[in-house]
Every structure is written in C-alpha cells, then in structure tokens.
Coordinates of C-alpha atoms and ligand atoms in Angstrom, one line a residue:
X6 CA 27.0 7.8 -36.1
X7 CA 26.2 6.6 -32.7
X8 CA 27.2 9.4 -30.0
X9 CA 30.3 8.5 -28.5
X10 CA 29.8 6.5 -25.2
X11 CA 32.3 8.9 -22.5
X12 CA 32.0 6.0 -19.3
X13 CA 30.5 6.6 -16.0
X14 CA 30.9 10.3 -14.4
X15 CA 33.0 10.3 -11.2
X16 CA 34.8 12.9 -9.4
X17 CA 34.2 15.5 -12.3
X18 CA 35.6 13.2 -15.2
X19 CA 34.0 10.6 -17.4
X20 CA 36.4 7.5 -17.1
X21 CA 36.0 4.5 -19.1
X22 CA 36.9 0.7 -18.2
X23 CA 38.4 -2.2 -20.5
X24 CA 35.8 -4.8 -18.8
X25 CA 32.3 -4.6 -18.2
X26 CA 29.1 -5.7 -19.6
X27 CA 28.0 -3.4 -22.9
X28 CA 24.2 -2.2 -23.4
X29 CA 22.2 -0.7 -25.4
X30 CA 19.5 2.0 -26.2
X31 CA 17.3 0.7 -29.1
X32 CA 14.8 3.7 -30.6
X33 CA 11.0 2.1 -29.8
X34 CA 9.9 3.9 -32.8
X35 CA 11.7 1.5 -35.0
X36 CA 12.6 -1.1 -32.6
X37 CA 15.6 -1.5 -34.8
X38 CA 18.4 1.3 -34.6
X39 CA 20.6 1.5 -31.9
X40 CA 20.4 4.9 -30.6
X41 CA 23.8 4.3 -27.8
X42 CA 26.3 1.9 -26.7
X43 CA 27.0 2.1 -23.2
X44 CA 29.4 0.0 -20.7
X45 CA 28.6 -1.0 -16.7
X46 CA 32.1 -0.8 -15.1
X47 CA 33.0 -3.5 -12.7
X48 CA 33.9 -1.0 -9.5
X49 CA 32.1 2.1 -10.7
X50 CA 29.6 2.3 -7.7
X51 CA 32.4 2.0 -5.4
X52 CA 34.6 4.7 -7.2
X53 CA 31.7 6.8 -7.3
X54 CA 30.6 6.8 -3.7
X55 CA 33.9 7.8 -2.8
X56 CA 33.8 10.1 -4.9
X57 CA 30.9 11.5 -3.8
X58 CA 31.7 10.9 0.1
X59 CA 35.4 13.0 -0.7
X60 CA 33.6 16.2 -1.6
X61 CA 31.1 15.9 0.7
X62 CA 32.1 17.8 3.1
X63 CA 33.7 20.8 1.5
X64 CA 30.1 21.2 -0.5
X65 CA 28.6 20.7 2.8
X66 CA 30.8 24.2 4.2
X67 CA 30.5 25.8 1.3
X68 CA 27.2 27.0 2.3
X69 CA 23.8 27.8 0.4
X70 CA 24.7 31.1 -1.3
X71 CA 27.9 29.3 -3.0
X72 CA 25.7 26.2 -3.6
X73 CA 23.1 28.2 -5.4
X74 CA 25.5 29.8 -7.4
X75 CA 26.6 26.5 -8.6
X76 CA 23.1 25.7 -9.6
X77 CA 22.5 28.9 -11.6
X78 CA 25.6 28.1 -13.4
X79 CA 23.9 24.7 -15.0
X80 CA 20.4 26.4 -14.9
X81 CA 22.6 29.1 -18.0
X82 CA 23.6 26.5 -19.4
X83 CA 20.5 24.7 -20.0
X84 CA 19.4 26.7 -23.0
X85 CA 22.4 25.1 -24.8
X86 CA 21.5 21.5 -23.9
X87 CA 17.7 21.6 -24.7
X88 CA 17.6 19.9 -27.8
X89 CA 20.4 17.3 -27.3
X90 CA 18.5 15.9 -23.6
X91 CA 15.5 16.4 -25.9
X92 CA 16.8 14.3 -28.6
X93 CA 17.8 11.4 -26.4
X94 CA 14.9 11.2 -25.0
X95 CA 13.0 10.6 -28.2
X96 CA 14.8 8.5 -29.9
X97 CA 15.5 6.6 -26.3
X98 CA 12.0 6.2 -25.2
X99 CA 9.7 7.6 -27.6
X100 CA 8.8 10.3 -25.9
X101 CA 7.4 13.3 -28.6
X102 CA 9.9 15.5 -28.8
X103 CA 7.4 18.5 -27.7
X104 CA 7.2 16.9 -24.1
X105 CA 10.8 15.9 -24.4
X106 CA 11.4 19.3 -24.9
X107 CA 9.2 20.4 -21.8
X108 CA 11.2 17.6 -19.9
X109 CA 14.8 19.2 -21.0
X110 CA 13.7 22.7 -19.9
X111 CA 12.3 21.7 -16.9
X112 CA 16.0 21.2 -15.4
X113 CA 16.7 24.9 -15.5
X114 CA 12.7 25.0 -13.8
X115 CA 13.3 23.1 -11.3
X116 CA 16.6 24.9 -10.1
X117 CA 14.7 28.4 -9.8
X118 CA 12.0 26.7 -7.6
X119 CA 13.7 25.1 -5.3
X120 CA 15.6 28.0 -4.7
X121 CA 12.4 30.0 -3.9
X122 CA 11.3 27.1 -1.8
X123 CA 13.8 26.0 0.1
X124 CA 13.6 28.8 2.6
X125 CA 10.0 28.3 3.4
X126 CA 10.8 24.5 3.2
X127 CA 13.4 24.2 5.9
X128 CA 12.6 27.2 8.3
X129 CA 15.3 27.2 11.3
X130 CA 12.7 28.8 13.3
X131 CA 10.5 26.8 16.2
X132 CA 8.3 29.4 17.9
X133 CA 7.9 29.1 21.5
X134 CA 11.0 26.5 21.3
X135 CA 14.3 27.3 22.9
X136 CA 16.3 27.0 20.0
X137 CA 16.1 26.3 16.4
X138 CA 15.7 23.6 13.9
X139 CA 18.4 23.4 11.6
X140 CA 18.4 20.6 9.0
X141 CA 21.8 19.2 8.1
X142 CA 22.1 16.8 5.0
X143 CA 21.9 13.1 4.7
X144 CA 25.5 13.1 3.1
X145 CA 25.7 10.9 -0.1
X146 CA 22.4 10.9 -1.5
X147 CA 22.4 7.6 -4.3
X148 CA 19.0 8.5 -7.2
X149 CA 17.9 5.7 -9.0
X150 CA 15.7 6.6 -11.9
X151 CA 13.0 5.1 -14.2
X152 CA 12.7 5.0 -18.0
X153 CA 9.6 7.2 -18.8
X154 CA 11.0 10.4 -17.6
X155 CA 14.5 9.5 -18.0
X156 CA 16.2 13.6 -17.3
X157 CA 13.1 14.8 -14.9
X158 CA 12.8 12.2 -12.0
X159 CA 16.7 12.4 -11.7
X160 CA 16.9 16.0 -11.9
X161 CA 13.8 16.4 -9.2
X162 CA 15.7 14.7 -6.4
X163 CA 19.0 15.2 -7.7
X164 CA 18.4 19.7 -7.4
X165 CA 17.0 19.3 -4.1
X166 CA 19.7 17.2 -2.1
X167 CA 22.3 19.4 -3.8
X168 CA 21.3 22.9 -2.6
X169 CA 20.5 21.4 1.1
X170 CA 24.0 20.1 0.9
X171 CA 24.4 16.4 -0.4
X172 CA 26.8 14.9 -2.8
X173 CA 25.1 12.7 -5.3
X174 CA 25.6 9.2 -6.8
X175 CA 22.4 8.9 -9.7
X176 CA 21.6 5.6 -11.7
X177 CA 19.6 6.6 -14.9
X178 CA 17.6 3.3 -16.6
X179 CA 19.4 1.5 -18.2
X180 CA 16.7 1.7 -21.1
X181 CA 18.2 5.9 -21.9
X182 CA 21.7 5.2 -20.8
X183 CA 22.5 8.6 -23.6
X184 CA 20.0 10.9 -21.7
X185 CA 21.9 9.9 -17.8
X186 CA 25.3 11.1 -20.1
X187 CA 23.7 14.4 -21.9
X188 CA 22.7 15.2 -17.9
X189 CA 26.2 14.7 -16.7
X190 CA 27.6 16.3 -19.4
X191 CA 25.7 19.5 -18.7
X192 CA 27.2 20.0 -15.2
X193 CA 30.3 19.1 -16.5
X194 CA 29.7 22.0 -19.3
X195 CA 28.7 24.4 -16.1
X196 CA 31.7 23.4 -14.5
X197 CA 30.2 22.2 -11.3
X198 CA 32.5 21.2 -8.6
X199 CA 34.6 17.4 -9.1
X200 CA 32.4 15.1 -7.4
X201 CA 29.5 16.8 -6.0
X202 CA 27.2 14.8 -8.6
X203 CA 28.6 11.5 -10.3
X204 CA 26.7 8.8 -11.9
X205 CA 27.4 5.6 -12.9
X206 CA 25.8 3.7 -16.1
X207 CA 23.7 0.0 -15.9
X208 CA 20.6 -2.3 -14.8
X209 CA 19.5 -3.7 -11.6
X210 CA 22.9 -4.7 -10.4
X211 CA 24.3 -1.9 -10.7
X212 CA 21.5 -0.2 -9.3
X213 CA 21.2 -2.6 -6.6
X214 CA 24.6 -2.3 -5.5
X215 CA 24.1 1.5 -5.3
X216 CA 21.4 1.4 -3.3
X217 CA 23.0 -1.0 -1.1
X218 CA 26.3 0.5 -0.5
X219 CA 27.1 1.2 3.0
X220 CA 29.0 4.5 2.1
X221 CA 25.2 5.5 0.7
X222 CA 23.3 7.8 3.4
X223 CA 19.9 8.2 1.7
X224 CA 18.0 6.4 -0.8
X225 CA 15.7 8.0 -3.6
X226 CA 14.0 5.8 -6.3
X227 CA 11.8 6.3 -8.4
X228 CA 10.7 3.0 -10.2
X229 CA 7.9 0.5 -10.3
X230 CA 6.6 -1.4 -6.9
X231 CA 8.7 -4.2 -7.4
X232 CA 11.6 -2.8 -7.7
X233 CA 10.7 -0.9 -4.7
X234 CA 9.7 -3.9 -2.7
X235 CA 13.4 -5.6 -3.6
X236 CA 15.4 -2.2 -2.6
X237 CA 13.4 -1.9 1.1
X238 CA 14.4 -5.7 1.0
X239 CA 18.0 -5.1 0.5
X240 CA 18.1 -2.2 3.0
X241 CA 16.1 -4.1 5.9
X242 CA 19.7 -3.8 8.3
X243 CA 20.4 -0.4 7.8
X244 CA 17.7 1.7 9.1
X245 CA 19.5 4.7 9.2
X246 CA 19.2 5.2 5.4
X247 CA 16.5 7.3 4.3
X248 CA 14.9 5.2 1.8
X249 CA 12.5 7.0 -0.6
X250 CA 10.5 5.3 -2.7
X251 CA 8.1 6.7 -5.8
X252 CA 6.2 4.2 -7.2
X253 CA 3.9 3.2 -9.4
X254 CA -0.3 4.1 -10.0
X255 CA -3.3 3.1 -10.6
X256 CA -5.3 6.1 -10.6
X257 CA -8.9 6.9 -11.1
X258 CA -11.0 9.6 -12.4
X259 CA -14.4 9.8 -11.3
X260 CA -17.2 11.9 -13.4
X261 CA -20.4 12.4 -11.5
X262 CA -24.2 13.5 -13.2
X263 CA -23.2 17.1 -12.4
X264 CA -19.4 17.3 -14.3
X265 CA -19.1 19.1 -17.1
X266 CA -18.4 16.4 -19.7
X267 CA -16.7 18.5 -22.5
X268 CA -14.1 19.2 -19.6
X269 CA -13.9 15.4 -18.2
X270 CA -13.5 14.2 -21.9
X271 CA -10.8 16.3 -22.7
X272 CA -9.2 15.9 -19.5
X273 CA -9.4 12.3 -19.3
X274 CA -7.6 12.0 -22.5
X275 CA -4.7 13.8 -21.6
X276 CA -4.5 11.9 -18.2
X277 CA -4.6 8.7 -20.0
X278 CA -2.7 8.9 -23.2
X279 CA 0.3 12.0 -22.5
X280 CA 3.7 10.4 -22.5
X281 CA 1.5 7.1 -24.3
X282 CA 0.0 6.4 -20.8
X283 CA 3.5 5.7 -19.2
X284 CA 2.9 8.5 -16.6
X285 CA 2.6 7.5 -13.0
X286 CA -0.1 9.9 -12.5
X287 CA -1.6 8.7 -15.8
X288 CA -5.5 8.2 -15.6
X289 CA -6.3 4.2 -16.1
X290 CA -9.8 4.4 -14.6
X291 CA -12.6 6.2 -15.2
X292 CA -15.4 5.7 -13.2
X293 CA -19.1 7.5 -13.9
X294 CA -22.4 7.3 -12.3
X295 CA -25.3 6.6 -14.0
X296 CA -27.2 9.6 -15.5
X297 CA -23.9 10.3 -17.4
X298 CA -22.9 7.3 -18.2
X299 CA -24.0 6.7 -21.5
X300 CA -22.7 9.9 -23.0
X301 CA -19.4 9.6 -21.4
X302 CA -19.0 6.4 -22.8
X303 CA -19.9 7.1 -26.2
X304 CA -18.1 10.5 -25.8
X305 CA -14.8 8.5 -24.9
X306 CA -15.0 5.4 -27.6
X307 CA -15.4 8.7 -30.3
X308 CA -12.2 10.2 -29.1
X309 CA -10.1 6.8 -28.4
X310 CA -11.0 5.3 -32.2
X311 CA -9.5 9.0 -33.8
X312 CA -6.5 8.5 -31.8
X313 CA -3.6 6.9 -33.3
X314 CA 0.1 7.0 -32.0
X315 CA 2.7 8.5 -34.7
X316 CA 6.6 9.5 -34.9
X317 CA 7.8 11.0 -31.9
X318 CA 9.9 13.1 -33.6
X319 CA 7.4 15.1 -35.4
X320 CA 6.6 18.1 -33.4
X321 CA 2.8 17.5 -34.4
X322 CA 2.7 14.5 -32.9
X323 CA 0.4 13.9 -29.9
X324 CA 0.9 10.4 -29.0
X325 CA 4.3 7.8 -30.0
X326 CA 5.4 4.4 -29.2
X327 CA 5.9 2.8 -25.9
X328 CA 9.0 2.3 -24.8
X329 CA 10.3 -0.9 -25.9
X330 CA 8.7 -3.9 -27.3
X331 CA 9.0 -5.5 -24.0
X332 CA 6.2 -2.9 -22.2
X333 CA 4.4 -3.7 -25.8
X334 CA 4.3 -7.0 -25.4
X335 CA 3.8 -6.6 -21.8
X336 CA 1.1 -4.8 -22.4
X337 CA -1.2 -6.3 -24.5
X338 CA -0.8 -9.7 -22.9
X339 CA -2.6 -7.7 -19.7
X340 CA -5.6 -6.4 -22.0
X341 CA -6.0 -10.0 -23.5
X342 CA -5.9 -11.0 -19.5
X343 CA -8.6 -9.3 -19.0
X344 CA -10.9 -9.4 -21.7
X345 CA -10.4 -13.2 -20.4
X346 CA -11.9 -11.8 -17.0
X347 CA -15.1 -10.0 -18.9
X348 CA -13.7 -6.7 -19.9
X349 CA -15.9 -5.6 -22.8
X350 CA -13.9 -4.5 -25.7
X351 CA -15.3 -0.1 -26.1
X352 CA -12.1 0.2 -28.5
X353 CA -9.1 -2.6 -28.7
X354 CA -5.7 -1.8 -28.1
X355 CA -3.6 -3.1 -31.0
X356 CA -0.2 -3.6 -31.3
X357 CA 1.3 -2.8 -34.4
X358 CA 5.1 -4.4 -35.7
X359 CA 8.3 -2.5 -37.0
X360 CA 8.3 -0.8 -33.3
X361 CA 6.4 -0.4 -30.0
X362 CA 3.3 0.8 -31.4
X363 CA -0.2 0.3 -29.5
X364 CA -3.2 2.5 -30.4
X365 CA -5.3 3.4 -26.8
X366 CA -7.9 1.2 -25.9
X367 CA -11.2 1.5 -23.7
X368 CA -12.4 -1.3 -22.1
X369 CA -15.8 -1.7 -19.9
X370 CA -15.2 -3.3 -16.3
X371 CA -17.5 -4.5 -13.7
X372 CA -15.0 -3.5 -11.2
X373 CA -14.3 -6.9 -9.7
X374 CA -11.1 -7.7 -12.3
X375 CA -8.0 -8.8 -11.3
X376 CA -6.2 -6.4 -13.9
X377 CA -7.4 -2.7 -11.8
X378 CA -4.8 -3.2 -9.2
X379 CA -2.2 -3.5 -11.7
X380 CA -0.7 -0.7 -13.7
X381 CA 0.1 -1.6 -16.8
X382 CA 1.4 1.6 -18.1
X383 CA 0.2 2.1 -21.3
X384 CA -2.8 4.0 -23.1
X385 CA -5.9 2.3 -21.5
X386 CA -9.1 3.2 -19.8
X387 CA -10.9 0.7 -17.6
X388 CA -14.2 2.2 -17.5
X389 CA -16.9 1.7 -14.6
X390 CA -20.0 2.8 -14.1
X391 CA -21.1 3.5 -10.8
X392 CA -25.0 3.9 -9.3
X393 CA -24.0 7.2 -7.3
X394 CA -21.4 9.3 -5.4
X395 CA -20.9 7.0 -2.6
X396 CA -20.7 4.1 -5.4
X397 CA -18.5 5.6 -7.3
X398 CA -16.2 7.1 -4.4
X399 CA -16.2 3.5 -2.8
X400 CA -15.0 2.1 -6.1
X401 CA -12.3 4.7 -6.7
X402 CA -10.8 4.2 -3.1
X403 CA -10.8 0.0 -3.6
X404 CA -6.9 0.5 -4.9
X405 CA -3.8 -0.5 -3.5
X406 CA -2.0 2.5 -4.7
X407 CA -2.8 5.8 -3.8
X408 CA -0.8 8.4 -6.3
X409 CA -3.1 10.6 -8.2
X410 CA -7.2 10.7 -8.3
X411 CA -9.2 13.2 -10.4
X412 CA -13.3 14.3 -9.4
X413 CA -15.2 15.8 -12.1
X414 CA -18.2 17.6 -10.5
X415 CA -19.7 20.9 -10.2
X416 CA -19.8 20.2 -6.3
X417 CA -17.3 21.9 -4.0
X418 CA -19.1 19.7 -1.2
X419 CA -18.8 16.6 -3.3
X420 CA -15.0 17.2 -3.6
X421 CA -14.7 17.1 0.0
X422 CA -16.0 14.0 0.8
X423 CA -14.4 12.1 -2.3
X424 CA -10.7 13.7 -0.9
X425 CA -12.6 12.2 2.9
X426 CA -12.9 8.8 1.3
X427 CA -10.3 8.7 -1.6
X428 CA -6.6 8.0 -0.1
X429 CA -4.0 9.7 -2.7
X430 CA -1.2 12.0 -2.5
X431 CA -2.4 14.3 -5.3
X432 CA -6.6 15.0 -5.3
X433 CA -7.1 16.9 -8.8
X434 CA -11.0 18.1 -9.1
X435 CA -11.4 19.1 -12.5
X436 CA -9.1 18.1 -14.1
X437 CA -6.4 15.5 -15.3
X438 CA -4.9 13.0 -12.9
X439 CA -1.3 13.8 -14.3
X440 CA -0.1 17.3 -14.6
X441 CA 1.5 17.4 -10.9
X442 CA 3.0 21.2 -9.5
X443 CA 7.0 20.7 -8.0
X444 CA 5.4 23.3 -5.9
X445 CA 3.2 20.9 -4.0
X446 CA 3.7 17.6 -2.3
X447 CA 3.9 15.1 -4.5
X448 CA 4.1 11.6 -3.8
X449 CA 1.7 8.3 -3.1
X450 CA 0.4 6.3 -0.1
X451 CA -0.1 2.4 -0.6
X452 CA 2.2 0.4 -2.8
X453 CA 2.6 4.8 -4.7
X454 CA 5.3 4.4 -2.4
X455 CA 6.5 6.0 1.2
X456 CA 7.5 9.5 1.6
X457 CA 7.2 12.7 -0.8
X458 CA 10.7 13.1 -1.8
X459 CA 9.6 15.2 -5.4
X460 CA 7.7 18.3 -4.6
X461 CA 7.7 21.1 -2.3
X462 CA 8.8 17.9 0.6
X463 CA 12.1 17.6 -1.3
X464 CA 14.4 20.0 0.5
X465 CA 13.4 18.2 4.2
X466 CA 13.4 14.7 3.2
X467 CA 16.9 15.1 2.1
X468 CA 18.8 16.2 5.3
X469 CA 18.1 15.1 9.1
X470 CA 16.3 18.0 11.3
X471 CA 18.8 19.0 14.3
X472 CA 17.7 20.7 17.4
X473 CA 20.0 23.5 18.0
X474 CA 20.6 25.3 21.2
X475 CA 22.5 27.6 23.1
X476 CA 23.4 29.6 26.4
X477 CA 24.5 32.7 26.9
X478 CA 28.4 32.4 27.6
X479 CA 29.2 31.5 31.4
X480 CA 25.5 31.1 32.4
X481 CA 25.3 28.1 34.2
X482 CA 21.8 26.5 34.7
X483 CA 20.3 26.5 38.3
X484 CA 19.5 23.8 40.2
X485 CA 18.6 24.3 44.1
X486 CA 19.6 19.6 44.9
X487 CA 22.8 20.1 42.7
X488 CA 23.6 23.5 45.2
X489 CA 22.8 21.9 47.7
X490 CA 25.1 19.0 47.0
X491 CA 28.0 21.0 46.0
X492 CA 27.7 23.4 49.0
X493 CA 28.6 20.4 50.6
X494 CA 31.6 19.7 49.5
X495 CA 34.0 20.9 53.0
X496 CA 31.8 18.8 55.3
X497 CA 30.9 15.8 52.8
X498 CA 28.1 13.2 54.7
X499 CA 28.7 9.2 54.1
X500 CA 27.8 8.6 50.7
X501 CA 24.8 6.3 51.4
X502 CA 25.6 4.2 48.0
Ligands
NAD624 P1 12.3 -0.2 -12.6 O1 11.6 -0.8 -12.0 O2 11.9 -1.7 -13.4 O3 13.5 0.4 -12.7 C1 13.8 1.5 -12.2 C2 15.0 1.9 -12.1 O4 15.8 0.7 -10.9 C3 16.1 1.6 -13.1 O5 17.2 2.2 -13.4 C4 16.5 -0.1 -13.0 O6 17.6 0.0 -13.7 C5 17.1 0.2 -11.3 N1 16.8 -0.9 -11.0 C6 16.5 -2.1 -11.1 N2 16.4 -3.5 -10.0 C7 16.8 -2.2 -9.2 C8 17.2 -3.3 -8.0 N3 16.9 -4.5 -7.5 N4 18.0 -1.8 -6.7 C9 17.6 -0.9 -7.3 N5 17.5 -0.1 -8.7 C10 17.3 -1.2 -9.2 O7 10.8 1.2 -13.4 P2 10.5 1.6 -15.0 O8 10.4 0.7 -15.8 O9 12.2 2.3 -14.9 O10 9.6 3.1 -14.9 C11 8.4 2.9 -14.5 C12 7.7 2.3 -13.4 O11 8.4 3.7 -12.6 C13 6.1 2.1 -13.2 O12 5.6 1.6 -12.0 C14 5.8 4.0 -12.8 O13 4.7 4.3 -12.3 C15 7.0 4.7 -12.4 N6 6.7 5.8 -11.9 C16 7.0 6.3 -10.1 C17 6.8 7.9 -10.9 C18 6.4 8.6 -9.4 O14 7.0 9.6 -8.9 N7 6.1 7.7 -8.0 C19 7.3 8.5 -11.4 C20 7.5 8.0 -12.9 C21 7.4 6.3 -12.8

C-alpha cells in the first residue's frame, strides 16, 4: 500500500489542497511500481514563504543556544527515522540500501558537524579592528534539492541556514517527494518550532516560483548547470538575493607512471560507479600517462566487465539502477553519440529492460570528443592516454566544469603542479574524486557553481556580514576643526556659502 501523501509542510502542519497537479514517484528498479503520489498546491509557495517570514524574528532572536537545542531534538529523533528515510531513498531513486542508510544517518552527523564548526567559521574577532564582525542571518532561505542525494542535499544546506538564524522553505526533487515528506516528518516529530522549516512539493515550476519569490532572501540550489543558469537569469533583477549554485561536474582522475595501481584502480571504480555514477563528484574521465596506460586499461577493462547492477534493496548490492527511465535513455543516447565521434568501446554500457538498468561502460577517447564537456550522470569512464604529466594535467584542466579532481602518484611535487594547473573546488591525492568532507569547503569552479554553500563555508553563506562598532558611553570623537566652528557659536562669521 502506498504511503499517504500528507501535503505541504507549512507553519508546523501538513496541509493538502483540493487542486493542483498530481505527480508520482516510480521505483526505477521496476519502472512500473508507483512509490508515492503527491500533489502540488497552487498557493503553497506564498503560504510557505509567509510562514517562514512570520517565524523569522522569533527564531533569529532566540539565540544560538536555543537553536542548537531545537536541532539536537531533531538529531535525537534521527535513529527512529533512519529506516523509513533509507527505504524512501532506495525505492524512489534506486540508491542501494547501504548507501541510503549512510545518507539518512548523515542528518545527525551534519547537525553535530555544523554545531562544532559554527564558532570557528563565524569568528566575531577581527584582529586590530575597532569592533567586531557579526554575521546576520539572511532571513528566509529557499533551498531546492536534486534527486541524487534527496535528503543530504536538502539537509546539508538546511542545518547551517537554521543554526545561523534563518528560517527556510525547502523544495525536494519531484522524483523523490516521499523523501521530502519523511524529512519534514522528522522535524515535525521532534517538535521543531512551527514555521521555521517549511516544505513545498512539486516540479520545476514550483522551484521557479520559490527562487523568484520576493520574500526569499537567499537561495541554495543544487542541481544541473542548465537549471542553475535559469535561476541566475530569473533572479537577475533581484541583486540583493544571495544565489548559491551547486551544479554538475566532469571530474578527472589523473594516473601518473609512478602511481600505486591497485589503489588507483580501486578508487577509480568507487569514483565512477558508486551511486551508479550519479554523483556530482563522480569520476567520469581517467587520464593516464603512457608508461602505465596499457596495464591500467587492462585492469579497468577487467573490473568494469565484472560489475553489474542489482536489486538496490539487497544490502549486499554495490550498484543499483539509474534514477529513472529518462536518465537511462539520455545516458545511453549520449554514449551512442560519443561513439559516432570516435570513442572506442572497451566495455560497452548496455541498458536493461524492466527498469532503469545500465551496466558500467569504459570508452577510450583522444580528448577531442564533445561529450567530454558534458555531464552524463551514469556509470562510465572516458579513458585517455597522455604523453607525460604536463600533458595529463593540461588535459585534466581542459573542462568547463571544476568540481573535483584526483591525482594518483607517489610525488608530492606532482601534486603541487596538479593543484597549480587544475582548477577545481576539491583536489584529491591518491583518493577518489568523490567522498567529500563536510568539515572542509565544498563546491566548484566554472560551470560547477559559484560560492561554497555546502561544507565548512555554509554557515557564512547563510549570513551577511555586519561591521559592529561601539564607543564608550558619553565619549565623543574629537575633531579640532569642528571644535573651532562650535566655539564660534557666540560670534558667528558670515557663511561663505
Ligand atoms: P535538476 O536541475 O534537473 O533539478 C534540481 C531541482 O531543481 C529539482 O528540485 C527541480 O524540480 C528544480 N527545478 C527545475 N527547474 C527549476 C527552475 N526553473 N527553478 C528552480 N528550480 C527548478 O537536477 P537533478 O537532475 O535533480 O540533479 C542532478 C544534477 O545535480 C546533476 O547535474 C548533478 O551534478 C547536480 N548535483 C550537484 C551537486 C553539487 O553539490 N555540486 C550535488 C548533487 C547533484
């Protein structure tokens, strides 16, 4: 039996409406089973923003300790909700149950992490300055999430926004509305103050209404470059609005002749195939120097041939299906295009029926193919041979994206050269391109995004800085020229002007 749709979460209550478009999430493992039926509500964005604005002052003035206490109450409820959240992630977007449980549990660890870093990230002291720096909450933050981390990529922005004193309106992906409902239920069960966290359900039109709303002071968007671009355009005439964009990636792993090949192979597999290749930080290019190219090609070919997708709800499964039939068809189409441009098949991706199934693919390229500039979001690697380290770094830097990059080598000097040449927000040495830390900055350059609204910079991104200066009570600033004028009060001279 389907879970009951409880509606929009506004002002601490779930509310349904009699009109509004109905939409459904479908289990990608079967492409037939409806998981959840949800409904948009025509006036939900106005109501949710109004609710968030009404709650803003009280929440802001409640102080950090009270906000920490409210979030600790949420954190205590997480274990009781983990199973339901993980099952929703698994059934709505096909993530393996093992990965989904990690994602569900990360709600609590994110709360812990942001509480731990907030003082450090927002220091009031400005050494040598005649005052303090304070960080004022933006006000109402609109947070729009993608399907691939349907809980984490709401939560990772919600927690810093709330702790710094903002109220929020979230919009989950339309592919994962049950995940959204379960996230709101967690806060509701924890007795979270009404109006501080609100949720609207729906597709792109609801997202567009939220990000463009006059009552929203800041936006954190995670999703594709194409949608991020639309949001930039839509907010062009709202220059006061902070628009943080966490977008896609086309992430290279460079393997030099002196690399530890066992390590490189293992990390490339995890980088390319975890979450069925649907991570913004996933490895989609491997660039290898000539000395180890043949061996790496053989080892990756062998490994890619052995890995197959399987039932994501089985706790032993490494890789599930893609998130939807549309994702599967687009992915396969892009790879077919790549072949027409000259990409050579080492291991062919093939699509299965009865679900959004694809097998991992490995393609050899010369670096000129246009798909190397496009995020495909599926389990594959483009394999490219470079003449030497300089050539490899140049190829890795040749991308419009700039989210994550990895280098496999024994040489720290090579790492410094790589860091100098490759522009990316996350640099990994002898580790996979994915597996980011919330305690470090997270985000990308180029088409991967603008600010760093996730990771350690998130508290600052949820605020605007204020210079805060005080004088001792009753002291006045001396200005000799002003004193002269004031002394002349009894015998004024004619004003020249
Ligand atoms: P998407 O851009 O299709 O949708 C993301 C969200 O935006 C959805 O909730 C959607 O309803 C909403 N939306 C659509 N049109 C909108 C509009 N005009 N205005 C406002 N909101 C709108 O992305 P997706 O397919 O859900 O997610 C996959 C993408 O997300 C990939 O490109 C991936 O790399 C990226 N991603 C980036 C990061 C990161 O941190 N950089 C993390 C995860 C995913």
